[in-house]
mmCIF file of C-alpha atoms in Angstrom:
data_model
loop_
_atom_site.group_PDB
_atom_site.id
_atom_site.type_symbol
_atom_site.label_atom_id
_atom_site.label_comp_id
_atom_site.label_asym_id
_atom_site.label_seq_id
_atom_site.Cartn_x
_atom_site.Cartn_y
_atom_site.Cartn_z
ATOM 1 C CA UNK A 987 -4.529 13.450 28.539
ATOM 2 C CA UNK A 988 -5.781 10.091 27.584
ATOM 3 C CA UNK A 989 -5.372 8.672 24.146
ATOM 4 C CA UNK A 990 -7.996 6.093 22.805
ATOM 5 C CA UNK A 991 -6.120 2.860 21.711
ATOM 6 C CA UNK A 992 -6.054 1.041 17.843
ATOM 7 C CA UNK A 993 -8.169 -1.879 17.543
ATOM 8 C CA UNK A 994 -9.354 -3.442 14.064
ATOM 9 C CA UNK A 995 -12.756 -2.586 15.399
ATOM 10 C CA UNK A 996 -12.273 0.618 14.841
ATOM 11 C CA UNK A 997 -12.308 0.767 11.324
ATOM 12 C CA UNK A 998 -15.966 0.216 10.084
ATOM 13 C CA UNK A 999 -16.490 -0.047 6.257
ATOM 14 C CA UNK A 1000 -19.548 0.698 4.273
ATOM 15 C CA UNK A 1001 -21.798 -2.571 2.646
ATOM 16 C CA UNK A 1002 -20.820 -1.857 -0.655
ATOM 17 C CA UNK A 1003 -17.376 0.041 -0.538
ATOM 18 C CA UNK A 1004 -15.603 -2.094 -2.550
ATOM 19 C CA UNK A 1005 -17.757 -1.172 -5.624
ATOM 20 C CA UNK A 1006 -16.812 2.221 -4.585
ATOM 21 C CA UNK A 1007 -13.236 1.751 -4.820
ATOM 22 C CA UNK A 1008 -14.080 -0.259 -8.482
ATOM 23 C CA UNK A 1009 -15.653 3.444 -9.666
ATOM 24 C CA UNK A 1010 -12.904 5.369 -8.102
ATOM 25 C CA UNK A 1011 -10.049 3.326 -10.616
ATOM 26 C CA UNK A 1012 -12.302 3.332 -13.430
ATOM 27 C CA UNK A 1013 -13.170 6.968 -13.404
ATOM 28 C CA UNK A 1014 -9.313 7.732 -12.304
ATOM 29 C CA UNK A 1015 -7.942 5.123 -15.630
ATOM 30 C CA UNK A 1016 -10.065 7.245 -17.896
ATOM 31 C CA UNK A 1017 -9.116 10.723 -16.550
ATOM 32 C CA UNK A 1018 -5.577 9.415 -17.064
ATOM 33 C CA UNK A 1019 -6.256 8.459 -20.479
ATOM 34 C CA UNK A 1020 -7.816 11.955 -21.359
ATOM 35 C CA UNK A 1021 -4.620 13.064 -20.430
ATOM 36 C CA UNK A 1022 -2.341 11.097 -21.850
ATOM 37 C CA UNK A 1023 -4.150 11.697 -24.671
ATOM 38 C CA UNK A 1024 -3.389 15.529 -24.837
ATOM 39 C CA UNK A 1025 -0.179 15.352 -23.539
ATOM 40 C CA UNK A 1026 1.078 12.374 -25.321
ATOM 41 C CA UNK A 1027 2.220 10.548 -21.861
ATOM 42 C CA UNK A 1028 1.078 8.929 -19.094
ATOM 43 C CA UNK A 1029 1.532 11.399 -15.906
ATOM 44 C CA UNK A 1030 0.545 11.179 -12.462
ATOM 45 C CA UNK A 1031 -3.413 10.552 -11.646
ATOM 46 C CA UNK A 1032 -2.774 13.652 -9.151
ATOM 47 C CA UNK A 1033 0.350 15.854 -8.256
ATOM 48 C CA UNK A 1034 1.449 15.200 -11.388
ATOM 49 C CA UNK A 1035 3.434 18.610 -12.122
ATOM 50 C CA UNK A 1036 6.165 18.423 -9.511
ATOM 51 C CA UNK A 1037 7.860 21.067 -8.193
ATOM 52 C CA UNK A 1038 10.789 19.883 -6.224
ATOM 53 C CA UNK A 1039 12.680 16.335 -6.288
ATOM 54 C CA UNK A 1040 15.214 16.365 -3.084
ATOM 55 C CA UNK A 1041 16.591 14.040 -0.755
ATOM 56 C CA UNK A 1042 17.664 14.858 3.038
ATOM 57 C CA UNK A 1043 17.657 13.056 6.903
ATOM 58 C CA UNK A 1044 14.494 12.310 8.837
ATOM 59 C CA UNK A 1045 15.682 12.712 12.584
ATOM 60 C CA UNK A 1046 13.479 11.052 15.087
ATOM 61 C CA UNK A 1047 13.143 13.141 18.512
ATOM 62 C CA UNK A 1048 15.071 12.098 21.655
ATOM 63 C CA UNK A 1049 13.062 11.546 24.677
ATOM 64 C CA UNK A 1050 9.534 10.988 23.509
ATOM 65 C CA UNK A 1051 6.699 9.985 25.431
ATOM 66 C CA UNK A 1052 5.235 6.554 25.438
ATOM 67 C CA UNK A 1053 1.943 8.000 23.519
ATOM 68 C CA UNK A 1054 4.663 9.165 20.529
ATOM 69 C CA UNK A 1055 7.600 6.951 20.415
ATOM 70 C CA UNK A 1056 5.860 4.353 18.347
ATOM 71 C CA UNK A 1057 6.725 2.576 15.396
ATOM 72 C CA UNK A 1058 8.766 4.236 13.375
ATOM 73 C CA UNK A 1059 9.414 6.891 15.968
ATOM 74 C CA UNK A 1060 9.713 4.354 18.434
ATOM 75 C CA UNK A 1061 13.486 4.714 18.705
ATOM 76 C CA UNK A 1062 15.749 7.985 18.499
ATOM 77 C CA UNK A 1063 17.333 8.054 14.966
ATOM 78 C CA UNK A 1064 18.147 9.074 11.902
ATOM 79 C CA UNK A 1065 17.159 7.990 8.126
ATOM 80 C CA UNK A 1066 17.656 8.980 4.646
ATOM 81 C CA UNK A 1067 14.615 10.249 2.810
ATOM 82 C CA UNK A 1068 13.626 11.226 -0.646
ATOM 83 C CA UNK A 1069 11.231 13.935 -0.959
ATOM 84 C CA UNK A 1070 8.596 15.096 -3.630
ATOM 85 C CA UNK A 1071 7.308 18.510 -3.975
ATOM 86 C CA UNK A 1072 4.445 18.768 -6.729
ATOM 87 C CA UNK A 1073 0.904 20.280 -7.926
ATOM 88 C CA UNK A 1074 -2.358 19.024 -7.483
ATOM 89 C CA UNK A 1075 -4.075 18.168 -11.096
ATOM 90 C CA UNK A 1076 -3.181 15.256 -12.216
ATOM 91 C CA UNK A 1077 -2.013 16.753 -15.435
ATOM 92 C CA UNK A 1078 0.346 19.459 -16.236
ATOM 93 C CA UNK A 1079 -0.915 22.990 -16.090
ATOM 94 C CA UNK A 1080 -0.131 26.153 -15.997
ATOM 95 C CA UNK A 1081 0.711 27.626 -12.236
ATOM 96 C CA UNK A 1082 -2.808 30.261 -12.943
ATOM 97 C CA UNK A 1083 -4.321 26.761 -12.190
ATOM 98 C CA UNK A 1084 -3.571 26.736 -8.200
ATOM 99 C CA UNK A 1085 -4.750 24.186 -6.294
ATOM 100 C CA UNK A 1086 -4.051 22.229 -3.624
ATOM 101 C CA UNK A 1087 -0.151 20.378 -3.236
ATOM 102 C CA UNK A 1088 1.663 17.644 -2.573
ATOM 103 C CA UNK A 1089 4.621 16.464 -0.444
ATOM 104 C CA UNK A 1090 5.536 12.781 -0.527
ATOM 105 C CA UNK A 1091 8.525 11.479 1.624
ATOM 106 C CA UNK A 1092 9.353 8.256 1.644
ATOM 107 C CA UNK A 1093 12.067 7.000 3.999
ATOM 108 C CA UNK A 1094 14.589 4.725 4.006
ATOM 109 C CA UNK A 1095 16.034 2.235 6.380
ATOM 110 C CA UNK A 1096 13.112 1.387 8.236
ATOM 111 C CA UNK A 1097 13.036 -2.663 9.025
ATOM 112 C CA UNK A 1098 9.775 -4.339 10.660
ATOM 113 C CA UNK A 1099 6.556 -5.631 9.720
ATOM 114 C CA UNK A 1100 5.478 -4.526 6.571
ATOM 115 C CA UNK A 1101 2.116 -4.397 5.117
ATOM 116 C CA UNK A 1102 0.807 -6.829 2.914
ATOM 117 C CA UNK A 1103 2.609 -6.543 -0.663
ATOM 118 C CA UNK A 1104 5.151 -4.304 0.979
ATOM 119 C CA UNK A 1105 8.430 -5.905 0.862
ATOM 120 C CA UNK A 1106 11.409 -2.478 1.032
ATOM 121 C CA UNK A 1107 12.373 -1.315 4.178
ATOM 122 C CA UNK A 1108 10.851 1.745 3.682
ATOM 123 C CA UNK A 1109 7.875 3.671 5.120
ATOM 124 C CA UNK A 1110 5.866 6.802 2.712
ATOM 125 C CA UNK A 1111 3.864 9.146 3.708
ATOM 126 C CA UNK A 1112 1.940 11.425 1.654
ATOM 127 C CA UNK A 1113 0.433 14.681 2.242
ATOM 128 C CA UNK A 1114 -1.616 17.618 1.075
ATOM 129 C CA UNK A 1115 -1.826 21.144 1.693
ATOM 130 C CA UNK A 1116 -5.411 21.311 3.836
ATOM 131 C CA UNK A 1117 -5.786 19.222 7.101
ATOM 132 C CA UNK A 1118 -8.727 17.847 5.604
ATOM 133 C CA UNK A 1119 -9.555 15.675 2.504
ATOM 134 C CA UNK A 1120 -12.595 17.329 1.353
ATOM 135 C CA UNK A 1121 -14.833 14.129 -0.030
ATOM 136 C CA UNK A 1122 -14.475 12.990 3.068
ATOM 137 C CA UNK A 1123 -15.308 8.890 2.495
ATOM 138 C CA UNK A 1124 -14.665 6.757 -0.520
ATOM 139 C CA UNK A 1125 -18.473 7.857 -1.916
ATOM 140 C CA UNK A 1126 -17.553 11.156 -1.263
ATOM 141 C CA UNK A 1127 -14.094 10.585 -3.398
ATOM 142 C CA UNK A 1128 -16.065 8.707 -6.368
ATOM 143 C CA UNK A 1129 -18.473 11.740 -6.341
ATOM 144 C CA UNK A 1130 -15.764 14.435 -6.201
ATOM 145 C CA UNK A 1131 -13.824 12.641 -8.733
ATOM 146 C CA UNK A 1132 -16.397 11.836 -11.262
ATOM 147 C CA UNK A 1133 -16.973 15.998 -11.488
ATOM 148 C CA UNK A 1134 -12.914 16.333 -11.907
ATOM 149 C CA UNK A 1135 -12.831 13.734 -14.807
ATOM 150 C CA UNK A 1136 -15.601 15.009 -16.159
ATOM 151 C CA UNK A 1137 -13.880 18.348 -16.945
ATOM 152 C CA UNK A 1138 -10.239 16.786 -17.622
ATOM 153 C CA UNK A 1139 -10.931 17.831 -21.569
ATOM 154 C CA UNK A 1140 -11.671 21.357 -20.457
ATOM 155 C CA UNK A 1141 -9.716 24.152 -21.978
ATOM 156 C CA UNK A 1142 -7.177 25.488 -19.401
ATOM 157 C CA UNK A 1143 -8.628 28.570 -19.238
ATOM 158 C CA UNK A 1144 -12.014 27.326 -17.647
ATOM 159 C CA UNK A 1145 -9.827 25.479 -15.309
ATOM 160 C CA UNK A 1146 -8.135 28.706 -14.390
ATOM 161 C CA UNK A 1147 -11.536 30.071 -13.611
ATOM 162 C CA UNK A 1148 -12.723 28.053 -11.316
ATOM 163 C CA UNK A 1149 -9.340 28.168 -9.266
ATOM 164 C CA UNK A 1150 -9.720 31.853 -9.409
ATOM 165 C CA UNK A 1151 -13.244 31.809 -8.134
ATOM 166 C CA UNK A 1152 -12.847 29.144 -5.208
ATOM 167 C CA UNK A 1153 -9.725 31.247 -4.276
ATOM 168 C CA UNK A 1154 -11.647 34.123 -4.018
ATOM 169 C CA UNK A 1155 -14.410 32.293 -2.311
ATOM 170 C CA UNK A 1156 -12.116 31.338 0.686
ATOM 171 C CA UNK A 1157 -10.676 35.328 0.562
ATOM 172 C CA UNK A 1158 -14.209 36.435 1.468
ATOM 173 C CA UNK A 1159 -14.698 33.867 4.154
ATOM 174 C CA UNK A 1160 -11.387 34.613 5.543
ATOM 175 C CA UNK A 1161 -12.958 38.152 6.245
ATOM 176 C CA UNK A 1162 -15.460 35.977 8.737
ATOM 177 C CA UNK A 1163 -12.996 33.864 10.198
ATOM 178 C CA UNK A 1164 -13.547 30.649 8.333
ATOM 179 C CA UNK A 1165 -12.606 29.167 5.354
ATOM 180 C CA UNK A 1166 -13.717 26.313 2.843
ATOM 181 C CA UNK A 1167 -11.555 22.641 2.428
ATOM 182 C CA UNK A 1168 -13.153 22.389 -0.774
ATOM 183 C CA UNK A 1169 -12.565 25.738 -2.057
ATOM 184 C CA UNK A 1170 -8.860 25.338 -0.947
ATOM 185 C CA UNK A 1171 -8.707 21.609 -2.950
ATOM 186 C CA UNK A 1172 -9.453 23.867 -6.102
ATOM 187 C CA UNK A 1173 -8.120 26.925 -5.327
ATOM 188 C CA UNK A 1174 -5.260 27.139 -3.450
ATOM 189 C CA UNK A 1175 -3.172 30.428 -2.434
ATOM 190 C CA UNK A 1176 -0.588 31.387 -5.065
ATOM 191 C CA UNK A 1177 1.469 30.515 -2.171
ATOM 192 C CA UNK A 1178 5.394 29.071 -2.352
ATOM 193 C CA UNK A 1179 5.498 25.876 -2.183
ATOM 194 C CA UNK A 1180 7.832 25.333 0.912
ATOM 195 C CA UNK A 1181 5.798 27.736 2.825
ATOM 196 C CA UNK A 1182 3.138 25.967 3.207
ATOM 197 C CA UNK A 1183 2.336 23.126 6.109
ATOM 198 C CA UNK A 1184 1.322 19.701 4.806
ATOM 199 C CA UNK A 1185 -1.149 16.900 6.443
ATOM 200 C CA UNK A 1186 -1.925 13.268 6.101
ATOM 201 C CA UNK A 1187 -5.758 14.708 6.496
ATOM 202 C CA UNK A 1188 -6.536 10.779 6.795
ATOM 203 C CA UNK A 1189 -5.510 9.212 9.949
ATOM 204 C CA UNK A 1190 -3.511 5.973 10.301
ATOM 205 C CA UNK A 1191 -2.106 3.593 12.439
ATOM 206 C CA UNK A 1192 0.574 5.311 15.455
ATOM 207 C CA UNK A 1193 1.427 1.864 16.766
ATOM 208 C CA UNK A 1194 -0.962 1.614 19.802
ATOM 209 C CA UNK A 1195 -2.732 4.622 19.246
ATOM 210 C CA UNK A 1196 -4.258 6.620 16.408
ATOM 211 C CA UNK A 1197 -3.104 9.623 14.440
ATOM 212 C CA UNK A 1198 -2.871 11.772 11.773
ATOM 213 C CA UNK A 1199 0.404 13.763 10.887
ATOM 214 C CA UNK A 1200 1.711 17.081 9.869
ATOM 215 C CA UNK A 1201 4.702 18.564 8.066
ATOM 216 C CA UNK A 1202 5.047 21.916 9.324
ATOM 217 C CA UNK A 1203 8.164 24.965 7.949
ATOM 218 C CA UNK A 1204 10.793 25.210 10.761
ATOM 219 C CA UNK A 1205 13.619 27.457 10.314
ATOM 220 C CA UNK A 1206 13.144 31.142 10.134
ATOM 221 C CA UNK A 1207 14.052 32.314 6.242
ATOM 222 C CA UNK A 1208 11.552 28.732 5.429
ATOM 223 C CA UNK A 1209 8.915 30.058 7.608
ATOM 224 C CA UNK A 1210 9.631 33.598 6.005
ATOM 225 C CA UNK A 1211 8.393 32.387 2.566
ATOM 226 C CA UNK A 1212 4.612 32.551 4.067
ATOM 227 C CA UNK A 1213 4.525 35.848 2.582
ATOM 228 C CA UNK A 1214 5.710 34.855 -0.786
ATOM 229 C CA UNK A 1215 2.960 35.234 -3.577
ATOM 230 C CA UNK A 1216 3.447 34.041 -7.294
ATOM 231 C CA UNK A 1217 2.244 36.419 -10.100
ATOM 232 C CA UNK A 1218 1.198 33.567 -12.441
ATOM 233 C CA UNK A 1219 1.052 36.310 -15.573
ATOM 234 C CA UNK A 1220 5.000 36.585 -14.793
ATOM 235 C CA UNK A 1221 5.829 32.747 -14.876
ATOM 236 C CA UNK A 1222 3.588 29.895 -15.241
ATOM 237 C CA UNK A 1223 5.865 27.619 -13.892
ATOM 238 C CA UNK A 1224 6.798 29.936 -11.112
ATOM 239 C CA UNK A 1225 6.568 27.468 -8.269
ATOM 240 C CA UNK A 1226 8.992 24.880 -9.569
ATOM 241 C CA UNK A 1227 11.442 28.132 -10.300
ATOM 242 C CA UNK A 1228 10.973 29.806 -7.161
ATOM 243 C CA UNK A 1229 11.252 25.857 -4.875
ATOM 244 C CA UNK A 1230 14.635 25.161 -6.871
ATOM 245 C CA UNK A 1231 16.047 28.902 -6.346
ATOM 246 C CA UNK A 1232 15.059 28.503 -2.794
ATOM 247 C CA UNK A 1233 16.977 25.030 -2.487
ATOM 248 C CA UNK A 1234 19.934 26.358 -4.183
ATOM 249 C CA UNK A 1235 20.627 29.091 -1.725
ATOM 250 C CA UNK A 1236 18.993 27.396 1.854
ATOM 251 C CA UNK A 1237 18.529 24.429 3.560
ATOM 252 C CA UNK A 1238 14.847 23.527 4.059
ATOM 253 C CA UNK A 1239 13.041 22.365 7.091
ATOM 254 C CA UNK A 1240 10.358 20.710 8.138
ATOM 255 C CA UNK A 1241 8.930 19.494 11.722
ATOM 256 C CA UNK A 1242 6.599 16.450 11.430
ATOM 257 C CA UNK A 1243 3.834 16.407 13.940
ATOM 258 C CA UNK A 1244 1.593 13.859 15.696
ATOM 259 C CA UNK A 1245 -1.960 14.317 16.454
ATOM 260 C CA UNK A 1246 -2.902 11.983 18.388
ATOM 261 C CA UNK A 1247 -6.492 10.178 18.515
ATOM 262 C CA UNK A 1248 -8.637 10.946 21.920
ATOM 263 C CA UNK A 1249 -12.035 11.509 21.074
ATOM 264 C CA UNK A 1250 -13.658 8.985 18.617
ATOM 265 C CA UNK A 1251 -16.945 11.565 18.448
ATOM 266 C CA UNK A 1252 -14.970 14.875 17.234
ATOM 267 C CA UNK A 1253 -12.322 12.615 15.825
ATOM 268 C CA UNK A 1254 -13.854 10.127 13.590
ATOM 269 C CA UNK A 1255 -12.020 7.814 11.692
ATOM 270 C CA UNK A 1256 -14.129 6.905 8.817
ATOM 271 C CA UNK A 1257 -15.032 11.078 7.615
ATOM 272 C CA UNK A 1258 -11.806 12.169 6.743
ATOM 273 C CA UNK A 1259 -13.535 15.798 5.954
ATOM 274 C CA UNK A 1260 -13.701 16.327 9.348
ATOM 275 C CA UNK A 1261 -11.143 18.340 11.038
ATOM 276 C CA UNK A 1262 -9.574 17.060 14.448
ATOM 277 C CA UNK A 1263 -9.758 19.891 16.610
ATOM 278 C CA UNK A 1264 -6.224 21.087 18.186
ATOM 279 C CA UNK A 1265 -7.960 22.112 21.312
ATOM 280 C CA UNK A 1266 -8.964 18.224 21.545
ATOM 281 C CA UNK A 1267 -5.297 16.866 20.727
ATOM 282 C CA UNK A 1268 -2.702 19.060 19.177
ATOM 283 C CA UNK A 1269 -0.114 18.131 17.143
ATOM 284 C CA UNK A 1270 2.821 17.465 18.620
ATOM 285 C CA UNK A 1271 6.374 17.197 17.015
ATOM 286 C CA UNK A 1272 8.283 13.752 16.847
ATOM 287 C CA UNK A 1273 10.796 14.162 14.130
ATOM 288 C CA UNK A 1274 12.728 16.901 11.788
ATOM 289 C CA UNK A 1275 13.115 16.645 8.711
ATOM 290 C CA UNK A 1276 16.339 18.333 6.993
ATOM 291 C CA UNK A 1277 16.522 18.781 3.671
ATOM 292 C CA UNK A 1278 20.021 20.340 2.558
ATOM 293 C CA UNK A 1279 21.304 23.068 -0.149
ATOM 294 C CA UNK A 1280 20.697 21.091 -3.260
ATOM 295 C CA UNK A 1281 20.076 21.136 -6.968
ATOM 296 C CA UNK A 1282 16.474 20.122 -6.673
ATOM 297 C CA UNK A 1283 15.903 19.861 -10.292
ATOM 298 C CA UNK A 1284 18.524 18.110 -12.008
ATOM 299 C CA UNK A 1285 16.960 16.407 -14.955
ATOM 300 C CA UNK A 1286 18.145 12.843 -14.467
ATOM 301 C CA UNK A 1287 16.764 12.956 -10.969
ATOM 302 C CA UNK A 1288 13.103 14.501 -12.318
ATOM 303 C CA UNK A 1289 13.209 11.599 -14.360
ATOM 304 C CA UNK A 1290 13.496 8.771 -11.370
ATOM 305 C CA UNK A 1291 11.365 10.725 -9.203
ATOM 306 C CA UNK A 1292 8.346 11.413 -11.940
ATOM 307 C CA UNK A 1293 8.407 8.527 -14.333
ATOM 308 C CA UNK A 1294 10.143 5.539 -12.107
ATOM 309 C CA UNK A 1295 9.814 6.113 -8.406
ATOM 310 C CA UNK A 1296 6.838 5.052 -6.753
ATOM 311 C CA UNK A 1297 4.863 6.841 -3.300
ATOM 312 C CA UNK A 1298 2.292 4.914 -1.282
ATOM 313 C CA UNK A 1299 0.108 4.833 1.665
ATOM 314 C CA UNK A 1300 0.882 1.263 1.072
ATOM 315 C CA UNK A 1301 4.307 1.356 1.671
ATOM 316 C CA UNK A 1302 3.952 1.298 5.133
ATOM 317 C CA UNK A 1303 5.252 -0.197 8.511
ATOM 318 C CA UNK A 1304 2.227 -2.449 9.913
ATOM 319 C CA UNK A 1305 2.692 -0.222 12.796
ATOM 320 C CA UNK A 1306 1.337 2.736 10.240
ATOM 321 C CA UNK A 1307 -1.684 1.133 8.637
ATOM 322 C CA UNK A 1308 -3.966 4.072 6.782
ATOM 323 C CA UNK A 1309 -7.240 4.069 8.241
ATOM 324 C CA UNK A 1310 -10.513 5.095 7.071
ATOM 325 C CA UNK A 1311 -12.610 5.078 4.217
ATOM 326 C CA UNK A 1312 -10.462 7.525 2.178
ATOM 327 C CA UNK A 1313 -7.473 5.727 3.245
ATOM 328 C CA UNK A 1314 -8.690 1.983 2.017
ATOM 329 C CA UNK A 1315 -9.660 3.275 -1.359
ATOM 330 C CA UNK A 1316 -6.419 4.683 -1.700
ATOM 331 C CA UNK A 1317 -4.544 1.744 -0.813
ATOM 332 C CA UNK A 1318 -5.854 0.050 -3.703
ATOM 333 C CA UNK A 1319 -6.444 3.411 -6.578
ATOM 334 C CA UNK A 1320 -2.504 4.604 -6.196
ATOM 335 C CA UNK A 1321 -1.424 1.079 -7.040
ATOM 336 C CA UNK A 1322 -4.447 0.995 -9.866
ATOM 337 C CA UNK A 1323 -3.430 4.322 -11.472
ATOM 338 C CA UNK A 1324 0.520 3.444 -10.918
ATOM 339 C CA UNK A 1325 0.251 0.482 -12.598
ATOM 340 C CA UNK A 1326 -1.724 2.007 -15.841
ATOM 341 C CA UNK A 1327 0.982 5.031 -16.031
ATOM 342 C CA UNK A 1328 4.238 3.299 -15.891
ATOM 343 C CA UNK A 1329 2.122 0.181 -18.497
ATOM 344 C CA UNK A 1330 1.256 2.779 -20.527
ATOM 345 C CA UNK A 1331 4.867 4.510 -20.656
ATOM 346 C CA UNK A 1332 6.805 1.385 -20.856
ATOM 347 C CA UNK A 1333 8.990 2.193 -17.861
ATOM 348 C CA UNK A 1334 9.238 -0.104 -14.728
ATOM 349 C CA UNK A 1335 8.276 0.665 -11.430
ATOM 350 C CA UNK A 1336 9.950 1.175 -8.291
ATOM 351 C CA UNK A 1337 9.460 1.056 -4.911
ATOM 352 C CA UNK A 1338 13.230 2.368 -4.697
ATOM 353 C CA UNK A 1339 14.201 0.606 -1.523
ATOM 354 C CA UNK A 1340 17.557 2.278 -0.817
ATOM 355 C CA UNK A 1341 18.727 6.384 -1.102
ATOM 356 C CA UNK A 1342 21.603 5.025 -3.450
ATOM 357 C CA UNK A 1343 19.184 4.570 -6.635
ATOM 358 C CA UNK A 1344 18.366 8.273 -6.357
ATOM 359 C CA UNK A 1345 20.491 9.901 -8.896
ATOM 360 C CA UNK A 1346 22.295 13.030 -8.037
#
């Protein structure tokens, strides 16, 4: 198969996208304010419930192809990585409120060119449930996110409602063999946590090529948790409980997957609510990640990982440079809304450069 090569050409912004991104912040700040209101601190602008805190050992595969062994995969290896596990909402809400999730890894050890304001020798990547983002551009994101802060000072109940009826949306299409991003984004399974695959849904940089990436369950007892379902009338914070049991008794993990650029109709680069189809390029695995029997909960640990430590698309090799509309307006909004929550907390920031400052 032939893969189609990077080139700064490739990206093509809209006129006026920077006045996009402006919106995005602004409408983001107040969201964040609404909620910091209610709850009386700053949280997370999204994923801010988490569910899981770990750390563990990215391995890179042996005996890649040209196409994958690129950047950081360029070279058999292993790193240290810290891992979050977390919610959608960017507020902290009962588990009847289902949505889409979140699994941020950043990993450590990882020397070369950096981006732009990125001085650690680290490398994040964070993903979503969904192998799409549903707004699909930064317009699409303003748009989307201007209905989301507009019912932030909803009662929870409301908010449980419409998870309930975009979940049940998606059950009926399921019945026809399709499904809806969207009605995912708002209404995800009441599925556990560490059963669930997790994508980029944006592509970046792969080096000399183009991809996006995937987080995929390995092992047999992980993959066994796809049949898992929460009863949210039982426990409302039943996927943190059931992600920590799970960690106490098992080691977790994960295969992280490449799929590769090739077709720049069917793939595009700028609509991230487009899904690349596997029968074009599928993903392909380049590293495992192990994450060991751990306490994944221990309170001075939920502290660095939800009030000091810091994930980015922007801390990122060169050789990984997000791509896309999506992708550019969230270079800029996660520093935005990072800045305002740790200002408004009065705790400093982190872009924790080494697995040592992880508490145990």
């Amino acid at each position: 198969m032939t893969y189609l090569r990077y080139a700064p050409g490739i990206e093509q912004p809209a006129p006026d996208e920077q006045k996009t991104i402006d919106g995005i912040i602004k409408g983001m700040t107040q969201q964040s304010q609404t909620v910091e209101k209610r709850e009386h601190h700053a949280v997370r602008a999204s994923h801010a419930k988490s569910s899981a805190c770990v750390t563990g050992k990215l391995t890179i595969s042996e005996g890649l192809p040209l196409e994958l062994a690129q950047g950081l995969f360029a070279r058999p290896g292993t790193h240290n990585v810290a891992v979050r596990f977390a919610q959608g909402p960017g507020e902290t809400l009962g588990d009847r409120v289902s949505t889409h999730r979140g699994m941020s890894i950043k990993v450590f050890e990882v020397p070369g060119e950096k981006l732009l304001g990125h001085a650690a020798d680290t490398q994040d990547f964070v993903l979503a449930t969904g192998t799409t983002f549903p707004s699909g551009t930064a317009a699409g994101f303003l748009r989307d996110g201007t209905v989301i802060g507009k019912s932030t000072g909803m009662p929870e109940a409301v908010k449980s409602a419409v998870s309930s009826t975009a979940r049940n949306l998606n059950k009926v299409l399921h019945a026809f063999g399709t499904e809806s991003a969207m009605a995912d984004f708002f209404g995800h399974r009441y599925s556990h946590p560490l059963g669930d695959s997790y994508f980029s849904q944006a592509p970046i940089r792969y080096g000399d090529y183009v991809a996006k990436l995937g987080a995929v369950p390995s092992t047999d007892s992980h993959c066994a948790l796809s049949e898992w379902r929460l009863d949210p009338h039982q426990d409302e914070d039943g996927f943190r409980h059931a992600t920590v049991a799970f960690f106490r008794e098992n080691e977790v993990v994960f295969e992280l997957k490449a799929q590769l650029w090739a077709d720049a109709e069917r793939q595009p680069i700028e609509d991230a609510s487009v899904d690349w189809p596997v029968s074009v390029s599928p993903y392909r695995t380049v590293a495992t990640l192990r994450l060991p029997r751990q306490d994944a909960y221990s309170p001075d640990r939920v502290r660095y990982f939800d009030e000091v430590m810091t994930f980015r698309p922007a801390h990122s090799l060169a050789a990984h440079q997000p791509l896309g509309s999506v992708m550019r307006a969230r270079l800029q909004v996660y520093r935005a809304l990072s800045d305002f929550r740790h200002r408004e907390n009065g705790v400093a920031a982190e872009d924790s450069a080494g697995i040592d400052r992880i508490p145990a």
